Coordinates of C-alpha atoms and ligand atoms in Angstrom, one line a residue:
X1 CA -13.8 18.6 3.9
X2 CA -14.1 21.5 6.1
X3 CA -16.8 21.9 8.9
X4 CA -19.1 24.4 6.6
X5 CA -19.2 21.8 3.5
X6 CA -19.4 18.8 5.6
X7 CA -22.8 20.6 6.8
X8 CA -23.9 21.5 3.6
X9 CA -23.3 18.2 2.1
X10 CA -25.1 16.1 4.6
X11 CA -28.1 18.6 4.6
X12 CA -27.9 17.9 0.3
X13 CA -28.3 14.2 0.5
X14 CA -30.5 14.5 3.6
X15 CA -28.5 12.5 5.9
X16 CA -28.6 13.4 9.5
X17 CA -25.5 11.6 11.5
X18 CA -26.2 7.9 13.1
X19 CA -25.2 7.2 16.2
X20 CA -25.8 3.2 16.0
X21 CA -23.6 3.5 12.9
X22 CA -20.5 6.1 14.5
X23 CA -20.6 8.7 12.2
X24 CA -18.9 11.2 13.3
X25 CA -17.3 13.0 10.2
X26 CA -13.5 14.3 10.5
X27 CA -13.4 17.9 9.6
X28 CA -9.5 18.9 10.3
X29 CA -8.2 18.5 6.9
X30 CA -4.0 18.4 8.3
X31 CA -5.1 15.6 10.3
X32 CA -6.6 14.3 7.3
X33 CA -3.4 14.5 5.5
X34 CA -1.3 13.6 8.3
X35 CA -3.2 9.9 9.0
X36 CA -2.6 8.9 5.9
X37 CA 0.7 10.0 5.5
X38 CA 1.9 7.8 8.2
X39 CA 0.5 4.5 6.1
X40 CA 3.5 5.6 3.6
X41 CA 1.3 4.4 0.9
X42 CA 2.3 3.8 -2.8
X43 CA 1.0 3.7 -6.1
X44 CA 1.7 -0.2 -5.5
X45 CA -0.4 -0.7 -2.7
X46 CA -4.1 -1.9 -2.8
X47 CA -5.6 -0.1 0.6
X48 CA -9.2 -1.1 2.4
X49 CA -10.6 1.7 3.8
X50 CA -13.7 0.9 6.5
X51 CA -16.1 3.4 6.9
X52 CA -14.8 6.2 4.2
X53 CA -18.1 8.5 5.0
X54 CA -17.7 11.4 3.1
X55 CA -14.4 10.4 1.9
X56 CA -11.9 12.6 4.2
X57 CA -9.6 10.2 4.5
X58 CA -10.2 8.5 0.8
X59 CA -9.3 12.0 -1.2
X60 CA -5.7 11.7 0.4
X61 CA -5.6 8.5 -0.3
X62 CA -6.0 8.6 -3.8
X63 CA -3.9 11.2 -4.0
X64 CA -0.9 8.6 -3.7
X65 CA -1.7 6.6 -6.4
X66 CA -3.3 3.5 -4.5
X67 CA -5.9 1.0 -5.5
X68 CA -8.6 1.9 -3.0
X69 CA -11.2 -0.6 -2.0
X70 CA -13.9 1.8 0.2
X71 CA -16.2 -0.4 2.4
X72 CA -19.3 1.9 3.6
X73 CA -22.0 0.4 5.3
X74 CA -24.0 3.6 4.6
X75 CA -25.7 3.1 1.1
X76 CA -26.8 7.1 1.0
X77 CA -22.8 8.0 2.2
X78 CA -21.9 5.0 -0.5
X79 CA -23.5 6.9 -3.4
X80 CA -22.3 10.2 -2.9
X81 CA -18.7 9.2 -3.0
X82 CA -19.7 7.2 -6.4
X83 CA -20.9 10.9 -7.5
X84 CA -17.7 13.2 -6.0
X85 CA -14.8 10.5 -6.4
X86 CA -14.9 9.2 -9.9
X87 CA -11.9 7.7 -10.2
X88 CA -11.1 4.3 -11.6
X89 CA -9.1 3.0 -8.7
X90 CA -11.7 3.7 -6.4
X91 CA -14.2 0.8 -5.5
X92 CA -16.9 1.5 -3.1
X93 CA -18.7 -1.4 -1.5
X94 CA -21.9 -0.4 -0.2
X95 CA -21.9 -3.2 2.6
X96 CA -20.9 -4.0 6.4
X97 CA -17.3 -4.4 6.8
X98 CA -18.1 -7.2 9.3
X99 CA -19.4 -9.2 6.7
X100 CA -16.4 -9.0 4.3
X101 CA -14.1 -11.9 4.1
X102 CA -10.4 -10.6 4.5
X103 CA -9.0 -13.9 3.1
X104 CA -9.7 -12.6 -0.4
X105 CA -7.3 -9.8 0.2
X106 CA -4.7 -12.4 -0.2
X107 CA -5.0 -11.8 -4.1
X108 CA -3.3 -8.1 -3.8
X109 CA 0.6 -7.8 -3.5
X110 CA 0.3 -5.0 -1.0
X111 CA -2.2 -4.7 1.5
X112 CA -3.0 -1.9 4.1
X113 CA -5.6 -0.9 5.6
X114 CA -7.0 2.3 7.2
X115 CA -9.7 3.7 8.7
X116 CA -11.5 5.9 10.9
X117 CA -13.4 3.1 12.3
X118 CA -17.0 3.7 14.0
X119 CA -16.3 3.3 17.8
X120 CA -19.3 1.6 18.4
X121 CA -17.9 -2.1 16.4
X122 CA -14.1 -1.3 16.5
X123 CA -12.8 -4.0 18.4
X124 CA -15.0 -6.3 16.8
X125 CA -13.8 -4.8 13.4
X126 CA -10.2 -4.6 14.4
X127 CA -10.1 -8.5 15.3
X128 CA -11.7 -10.0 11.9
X129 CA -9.2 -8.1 10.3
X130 CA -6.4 -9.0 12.2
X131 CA -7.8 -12.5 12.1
X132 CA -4.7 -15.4 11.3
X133 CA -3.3 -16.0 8.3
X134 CA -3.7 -12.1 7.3
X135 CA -2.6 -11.0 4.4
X136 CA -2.5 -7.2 5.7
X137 CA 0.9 -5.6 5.9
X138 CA 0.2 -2.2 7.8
X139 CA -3.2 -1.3 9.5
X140 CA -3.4 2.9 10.8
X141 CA -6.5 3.5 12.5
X142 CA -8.3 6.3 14.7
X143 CA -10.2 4.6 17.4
X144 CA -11.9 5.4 21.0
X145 CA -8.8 6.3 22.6
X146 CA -9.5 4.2 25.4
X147 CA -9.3 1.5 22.9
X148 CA -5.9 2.7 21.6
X149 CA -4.6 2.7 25.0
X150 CA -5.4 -1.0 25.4
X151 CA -4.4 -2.1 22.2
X152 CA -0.7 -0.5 22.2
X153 CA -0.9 -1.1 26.7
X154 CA 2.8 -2.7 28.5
X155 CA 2.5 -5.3 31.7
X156 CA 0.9 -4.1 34.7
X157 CA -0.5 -0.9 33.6
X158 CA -4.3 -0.8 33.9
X159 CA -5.1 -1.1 30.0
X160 CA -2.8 -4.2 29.6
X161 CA -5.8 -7.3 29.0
X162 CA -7.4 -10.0 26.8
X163 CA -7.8 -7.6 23.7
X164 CA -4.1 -6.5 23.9
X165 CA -2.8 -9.9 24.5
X166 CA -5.0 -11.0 21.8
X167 CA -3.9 -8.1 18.9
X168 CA 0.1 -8.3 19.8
X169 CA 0.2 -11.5 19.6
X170 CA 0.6 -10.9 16.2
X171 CA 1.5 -7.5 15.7
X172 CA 3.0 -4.3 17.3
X173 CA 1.5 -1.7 18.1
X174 CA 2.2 2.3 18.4
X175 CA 0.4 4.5 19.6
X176 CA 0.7 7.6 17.4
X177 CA -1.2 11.1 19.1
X178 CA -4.5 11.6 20.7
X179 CA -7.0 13.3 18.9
X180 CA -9.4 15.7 20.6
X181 CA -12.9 15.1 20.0
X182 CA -13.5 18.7 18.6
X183 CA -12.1 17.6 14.8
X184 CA -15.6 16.0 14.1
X185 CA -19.1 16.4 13.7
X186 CA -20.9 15.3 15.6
X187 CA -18.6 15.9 18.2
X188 CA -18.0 12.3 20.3
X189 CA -18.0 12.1 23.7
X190 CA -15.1 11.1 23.7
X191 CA -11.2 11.5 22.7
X192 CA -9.8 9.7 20.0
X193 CA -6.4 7.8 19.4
X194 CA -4.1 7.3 15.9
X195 CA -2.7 3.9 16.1
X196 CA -0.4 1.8 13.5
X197 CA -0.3 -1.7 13.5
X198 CA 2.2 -4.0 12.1
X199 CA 2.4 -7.5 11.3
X200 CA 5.4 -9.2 13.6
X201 CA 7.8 -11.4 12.0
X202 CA 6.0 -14.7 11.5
X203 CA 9.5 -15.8 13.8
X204 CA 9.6 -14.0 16.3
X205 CA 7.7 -15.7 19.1
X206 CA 8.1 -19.0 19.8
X207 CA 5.7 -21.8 18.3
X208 CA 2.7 -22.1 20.5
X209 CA -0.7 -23.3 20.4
X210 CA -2.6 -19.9 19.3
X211 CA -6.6 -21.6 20.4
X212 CA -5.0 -22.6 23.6
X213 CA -3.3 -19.4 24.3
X214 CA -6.3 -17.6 24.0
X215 CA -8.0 -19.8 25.8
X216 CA -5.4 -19.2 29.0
X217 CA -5.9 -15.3 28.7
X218 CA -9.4 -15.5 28.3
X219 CA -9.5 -17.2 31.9
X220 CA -6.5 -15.4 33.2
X221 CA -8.6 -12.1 33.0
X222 CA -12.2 -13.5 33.8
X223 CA -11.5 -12.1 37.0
X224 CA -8.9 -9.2 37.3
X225 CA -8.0 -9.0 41.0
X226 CA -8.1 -12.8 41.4
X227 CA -4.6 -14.2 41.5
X228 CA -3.8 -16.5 38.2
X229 CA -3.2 -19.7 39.6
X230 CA -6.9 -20.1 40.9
X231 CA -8.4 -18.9 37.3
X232 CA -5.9 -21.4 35.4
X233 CA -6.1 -23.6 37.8
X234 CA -7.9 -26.4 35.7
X235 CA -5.1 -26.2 32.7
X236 CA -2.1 -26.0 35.4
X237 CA -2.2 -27.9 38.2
X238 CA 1.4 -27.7 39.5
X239 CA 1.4 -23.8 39.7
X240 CA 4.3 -23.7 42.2
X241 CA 6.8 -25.3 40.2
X242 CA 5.7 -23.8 36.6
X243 CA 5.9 -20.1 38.2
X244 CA 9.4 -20.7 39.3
X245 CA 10.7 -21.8 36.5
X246 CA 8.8 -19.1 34.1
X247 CA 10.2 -16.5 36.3
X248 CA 6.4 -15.7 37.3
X249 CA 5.7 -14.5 40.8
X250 CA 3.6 -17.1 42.9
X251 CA 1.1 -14.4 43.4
X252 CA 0.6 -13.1 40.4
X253 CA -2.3 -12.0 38.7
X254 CA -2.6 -11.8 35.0
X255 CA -1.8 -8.4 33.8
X256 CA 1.7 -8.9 35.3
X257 CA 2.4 -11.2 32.9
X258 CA 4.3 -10.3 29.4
X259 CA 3.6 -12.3 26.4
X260 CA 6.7 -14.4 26.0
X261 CA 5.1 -15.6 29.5
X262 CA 2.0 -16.4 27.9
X263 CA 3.4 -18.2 25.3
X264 CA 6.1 -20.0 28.0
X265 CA 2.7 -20.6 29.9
X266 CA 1.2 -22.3 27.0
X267 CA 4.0 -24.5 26.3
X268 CA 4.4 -25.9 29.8
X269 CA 0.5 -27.3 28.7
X270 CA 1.2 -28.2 25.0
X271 CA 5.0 -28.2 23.9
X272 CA 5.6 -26.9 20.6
X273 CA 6.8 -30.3 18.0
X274 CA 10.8 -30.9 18.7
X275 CA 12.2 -29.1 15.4
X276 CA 13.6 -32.7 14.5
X277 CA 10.5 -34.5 14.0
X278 CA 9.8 -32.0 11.4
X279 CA 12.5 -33.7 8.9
X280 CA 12.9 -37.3 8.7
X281 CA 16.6 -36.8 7.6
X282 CA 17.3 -41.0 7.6
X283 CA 13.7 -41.9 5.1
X284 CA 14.4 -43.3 2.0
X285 CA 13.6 -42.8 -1.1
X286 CA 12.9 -44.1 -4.6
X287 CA 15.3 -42.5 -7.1
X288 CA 13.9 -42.5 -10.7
X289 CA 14.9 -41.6 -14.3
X290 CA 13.6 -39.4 -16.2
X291 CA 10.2 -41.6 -17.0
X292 CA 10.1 -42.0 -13.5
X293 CA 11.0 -45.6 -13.7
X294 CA 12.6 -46.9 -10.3
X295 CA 16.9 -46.7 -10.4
X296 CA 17.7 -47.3 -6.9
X297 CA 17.1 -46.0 -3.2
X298 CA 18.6 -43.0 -1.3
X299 CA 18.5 -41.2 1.6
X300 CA 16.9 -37.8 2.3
X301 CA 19.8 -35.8 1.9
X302 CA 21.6 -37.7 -0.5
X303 CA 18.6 -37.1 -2.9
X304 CA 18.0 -33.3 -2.2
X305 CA 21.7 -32.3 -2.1
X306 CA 22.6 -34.1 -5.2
X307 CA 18.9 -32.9 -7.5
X308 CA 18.1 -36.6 -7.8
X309 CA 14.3 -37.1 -9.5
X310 CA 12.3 -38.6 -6.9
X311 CA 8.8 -38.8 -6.6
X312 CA 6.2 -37.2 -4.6
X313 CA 2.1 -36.5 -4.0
X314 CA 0.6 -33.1 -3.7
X315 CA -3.4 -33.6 -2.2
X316 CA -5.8 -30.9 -2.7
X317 CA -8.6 -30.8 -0.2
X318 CA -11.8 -28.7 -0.8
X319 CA -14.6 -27.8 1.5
X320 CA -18.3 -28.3 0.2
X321 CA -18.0 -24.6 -0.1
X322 CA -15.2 -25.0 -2.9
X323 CA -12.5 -23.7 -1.1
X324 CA -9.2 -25.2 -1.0
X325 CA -7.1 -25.9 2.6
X326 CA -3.8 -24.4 1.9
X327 CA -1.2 -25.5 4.6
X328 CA 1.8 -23.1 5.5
X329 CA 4.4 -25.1 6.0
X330 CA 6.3 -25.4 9.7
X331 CA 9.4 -22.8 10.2
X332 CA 11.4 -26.2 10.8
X333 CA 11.1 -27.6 7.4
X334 CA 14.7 -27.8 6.1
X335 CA 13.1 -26.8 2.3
X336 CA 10.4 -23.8 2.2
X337 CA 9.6 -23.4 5.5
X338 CA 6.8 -20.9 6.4
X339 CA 6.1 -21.1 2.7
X340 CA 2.1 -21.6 2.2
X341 CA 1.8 -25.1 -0.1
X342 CA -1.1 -28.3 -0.9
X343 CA -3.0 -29.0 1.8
X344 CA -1.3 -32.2 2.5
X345 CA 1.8 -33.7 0.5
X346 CA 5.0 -35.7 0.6
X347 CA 8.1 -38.1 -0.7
X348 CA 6.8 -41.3 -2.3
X349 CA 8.7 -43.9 0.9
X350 CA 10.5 -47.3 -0.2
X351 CA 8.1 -49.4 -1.5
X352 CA 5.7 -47.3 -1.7
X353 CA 2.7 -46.9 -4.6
X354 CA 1.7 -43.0 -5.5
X355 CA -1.3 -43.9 -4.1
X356 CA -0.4 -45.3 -0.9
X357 CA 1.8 -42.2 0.1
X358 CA -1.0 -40.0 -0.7
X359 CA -3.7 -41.9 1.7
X360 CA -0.7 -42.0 4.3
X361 CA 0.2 -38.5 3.7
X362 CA -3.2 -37.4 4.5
X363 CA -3.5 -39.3 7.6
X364 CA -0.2 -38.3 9.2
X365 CA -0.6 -34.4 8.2
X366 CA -4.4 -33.2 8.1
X367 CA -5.9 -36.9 10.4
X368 CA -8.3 -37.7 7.7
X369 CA -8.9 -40.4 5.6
X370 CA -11.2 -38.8 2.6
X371 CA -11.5 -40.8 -0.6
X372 CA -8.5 -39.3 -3.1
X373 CA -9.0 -38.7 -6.7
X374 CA -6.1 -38.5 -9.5
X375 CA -5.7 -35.3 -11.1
X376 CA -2.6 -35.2 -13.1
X377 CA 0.8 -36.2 -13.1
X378 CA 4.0 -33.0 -13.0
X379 CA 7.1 -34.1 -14.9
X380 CA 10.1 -33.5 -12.7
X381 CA 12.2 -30.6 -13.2
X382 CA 14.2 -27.4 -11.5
X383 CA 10.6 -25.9 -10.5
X384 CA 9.3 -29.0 -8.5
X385 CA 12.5 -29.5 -7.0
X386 CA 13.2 -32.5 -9.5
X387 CA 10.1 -34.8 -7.8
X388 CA 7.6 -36.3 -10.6
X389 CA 4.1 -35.2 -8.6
X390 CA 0.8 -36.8 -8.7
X391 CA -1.7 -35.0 -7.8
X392 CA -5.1 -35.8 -6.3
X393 CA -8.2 -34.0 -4.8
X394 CA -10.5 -34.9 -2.1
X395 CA -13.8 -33.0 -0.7
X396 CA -13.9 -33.0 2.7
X397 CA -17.4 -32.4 5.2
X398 CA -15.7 -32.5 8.7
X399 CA -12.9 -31.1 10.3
X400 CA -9.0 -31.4 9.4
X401 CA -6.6 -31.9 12.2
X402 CA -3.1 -30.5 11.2
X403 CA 0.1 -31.9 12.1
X404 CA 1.3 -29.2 14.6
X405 CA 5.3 -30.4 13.7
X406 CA 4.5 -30.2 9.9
X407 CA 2.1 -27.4 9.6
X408 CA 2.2 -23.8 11.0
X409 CA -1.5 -23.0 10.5
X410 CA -3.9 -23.7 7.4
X411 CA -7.0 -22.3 6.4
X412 CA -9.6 -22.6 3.3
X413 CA -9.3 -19.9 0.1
X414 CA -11.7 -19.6 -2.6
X415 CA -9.4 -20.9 -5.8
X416 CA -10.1 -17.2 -7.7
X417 CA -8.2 -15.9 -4.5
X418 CA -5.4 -18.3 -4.8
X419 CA -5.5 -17.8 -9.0
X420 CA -4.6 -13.7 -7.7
X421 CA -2.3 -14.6 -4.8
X422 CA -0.4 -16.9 -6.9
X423 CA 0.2 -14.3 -9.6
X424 CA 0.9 -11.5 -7.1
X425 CA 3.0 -13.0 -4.6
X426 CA 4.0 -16.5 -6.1
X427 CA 7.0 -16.1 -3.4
X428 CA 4.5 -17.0 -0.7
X429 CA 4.8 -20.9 -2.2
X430 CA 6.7 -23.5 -2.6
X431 CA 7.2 -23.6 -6.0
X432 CA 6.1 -27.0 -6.3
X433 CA 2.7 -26.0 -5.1
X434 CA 2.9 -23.3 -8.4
X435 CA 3.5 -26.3 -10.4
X436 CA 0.4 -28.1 -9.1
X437 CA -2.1 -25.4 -8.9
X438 CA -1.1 -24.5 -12.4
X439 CA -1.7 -27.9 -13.4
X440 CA -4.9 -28.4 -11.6
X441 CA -6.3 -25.0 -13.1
X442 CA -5.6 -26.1 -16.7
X443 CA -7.3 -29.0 -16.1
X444 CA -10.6 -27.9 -14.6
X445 CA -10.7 -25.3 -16.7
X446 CA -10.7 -27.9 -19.2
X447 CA -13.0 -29.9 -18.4
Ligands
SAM1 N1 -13.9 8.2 7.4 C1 -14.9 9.2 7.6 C2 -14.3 10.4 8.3 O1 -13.1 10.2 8.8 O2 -14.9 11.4 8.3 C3 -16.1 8.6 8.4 C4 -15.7 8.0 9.7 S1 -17.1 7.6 10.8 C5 -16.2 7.6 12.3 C6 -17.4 5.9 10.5 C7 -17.9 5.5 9.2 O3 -18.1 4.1 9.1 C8 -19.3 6.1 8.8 O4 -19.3 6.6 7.5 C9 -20.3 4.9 8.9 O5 -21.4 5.0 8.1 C10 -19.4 3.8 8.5 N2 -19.7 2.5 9.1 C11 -20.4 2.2 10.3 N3 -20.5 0.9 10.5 C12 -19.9 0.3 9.4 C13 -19.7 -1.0 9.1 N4 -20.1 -2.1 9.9 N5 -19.1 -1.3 7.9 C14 -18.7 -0.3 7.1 N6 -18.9 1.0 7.4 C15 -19.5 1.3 8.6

């Protein structure tokens, strides 16, 4: 929209810009065009636009061919877009993008997610979006470009601090151009900043304790000029002889620090799990025929290299909300790692009832001990990696405490999310979690 009709249209549906609500309408239609150009967006992709206003960015948008899910906290800005962008694959949400749970987005193949954000909640914004596990493949915002600066900031420059640490922890991020605050109205006080944000590979960094990490930076910046080893003091007591070996100047203070020294500086506190106790590669198993009636025992790999039948437990584990824990497995499983599965599951050990394996497995990989129900029995084949599988729900009021050396990170999903995400992306699962949910599904939809 150009400057004259952006006037025009505000004064038609009597809305007079908020400050407390950052409206501050782009006006340069190239820019425009150029934002969302850089998304490289398809007619595949499902895209979340925050804050769409009067829908400069949304038109271009649509112009590709994308699903576009508008979130616009602005009820009168909400129903004029209903009115001038009548398209099917637009959805406008006339609520707070704060409030929005990104975890549904799991339930699209491709996710991005723009916006020109209101300054006055980006950060805030930025971090529930960029919130772990995220199913968001590209992000391209314009933001304060102060903001900008710190998100895409290097070691010891100025910007460099908690909020980058906490974003590229994650991701990487570029800094695109600066945009001059004359390209809106109301004019900001302020210049503003193009950034795009990518998901790192999940492999990249090392395994580290994310809570903890955060915790460390939190306290490493508390105090700016204050050398590190006085604000860490309490998590690292032998500060001489950690420094050294991190390659980490006695002296230093915490913006000199990159993040693979983070994460080293986490791991001197809490070690990742040693890859090996991941697999049990000596356990043995019961090997079964095809009515799963015990033939013999084997070992691990006998049993996995030669597609014996075996038998296993899958446990589902629901929240009093109804959401399921799903559990991505560790990147040192030797089969799916990194692959999202059950909350909790496992071989059936030597001498072993289904029943027992399933209390033990729940113990040993969420530390709970929730009363287990039988759901169904899967026959063995190809897709469950030839394991017979009982599977059994539980409800669970407390916390779970995940296995660290069998579980990269878990989190709760409302099962209409996981119904999508297993139909959109069923090569985020182990396929033996496919089998399970598709057997769990027909059965409460049964009953
Ligand atoms: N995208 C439009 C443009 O580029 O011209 C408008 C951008 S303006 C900077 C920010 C927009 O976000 C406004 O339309 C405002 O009403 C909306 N907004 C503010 N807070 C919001 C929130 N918490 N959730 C969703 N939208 C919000």
């Amino acid at each position: 929209m150009k400057l004259s009709d952006i006037l025009a249209t505000l004064r038609e549906i009597r809305v007079s810009p908020a400050k407390t609500l950052g409206q501050n309408f782009l006006h340069d239609q190239n820019l425009a065009r150029w934002i969302v150009d850089q998304a490289q967006i398809t007619s595949d992709d499902y895209v979340v636009e925050i804050g769409p206003g009067l829908g400069a960015l949304t038109r271009f948008i649509l112009e590709k061919g994308a699903h576009v899910l508008a979130i616009e906290k602005d009820a009168r800005l909400a129903g004029f877009l209903r009115t001038h962008f009548p398209n099917q694959r637009l959805e406008i949400l006339d609520s707070d993008a704060l409030k929005f749970d990104p975890r549904s987005l799991f339930a699209h193949r491709t996710v991005k997610l723009l916006g020109n954000l209101p300054y006055n909640v980006s950060s805030v914004l930025l971090l529930r979006f960029l919130e772990q596990p995220s199913p968001i493949s590209l992000l391209l915002l314009m933001l304060q470009k102060e903001v900008a600066e710190r998100l895409s900031a290097s070691p010891s420059t100025h910007d460099y601090g908690a909020l980058t640490l906490r974003v590229q922890l994650h991701h990487h991020v570029k800094y695109l151009r600066t945009v001059p605050a004359t390209v809106f109205f109301p004019r900001p006080e302020v210049d503003s900043a193009v950034v795009r944000i990518l998901p790192r590979d999940p492999l990249e960094l090392p395994q580290h304790d994310d809570q903890l990490l955060r915790r460390l930076v939190r306290a490493g910046f508390s105090q700016r000029r204050k050398q590190l080893r006085k604000l860490i003091r309490e998590h690292i007591k032998d500060w001489d002889t950690v420094s050294r070996r991190l390659n980490i100047g006695a002296n230093a203070r915490a913006e000199e620090l990159s993040l693979p020294q983070w994460i080293a500086l986490a791991n001197c506190i809490a070690p990742p799990p040693d890859p090996d106790t991941a697999v049990n590669r000596n356990e043995r198993f019961p090997i079964v025929d095809k009515k799963d009636r015990i033939l013999r025992y084997a070992n691990r790999s006998e049993v996995h290299g030669n597609n014996l039948r075996h038998r296993a437990v899958h446990i589902l584990i629901f929240n009093e909300a109804g959401e399921l824990y799903l559990q991505q497995r560790s990147r040192w499983k030797d089969r799916h790692p990194l692959k999202w599965d059950s909350s909790a599951a496992g071989h059936v050990a030597f001498r072993e009832s289904y029943d027992e394996t399933a209390r033990r497995e729940l113990k040993e990989e969420l530390g709970t001990t929730v009363p287990l129900h039988k759901v169904s029995k899967v026959s063995a084949s190809q897709r469950t990696d030839h394991e017979f599988i009982w599977l059994y729900r539980g409800l669970t009021s407390g916390d779970l405490v995940p296995d660290n050396s069998e579980i990269e990170q878990g989190a709760f999903f409302r099962p209409a999310v996981i119904d999508g995400w297993t139909s959109a992306r069923p090569e985020d699962f182990a396929p033996g979690f496919l089998e399970c949910w598709k057997a769990y599904r027909r059965k409460t939809r049964a009953a």
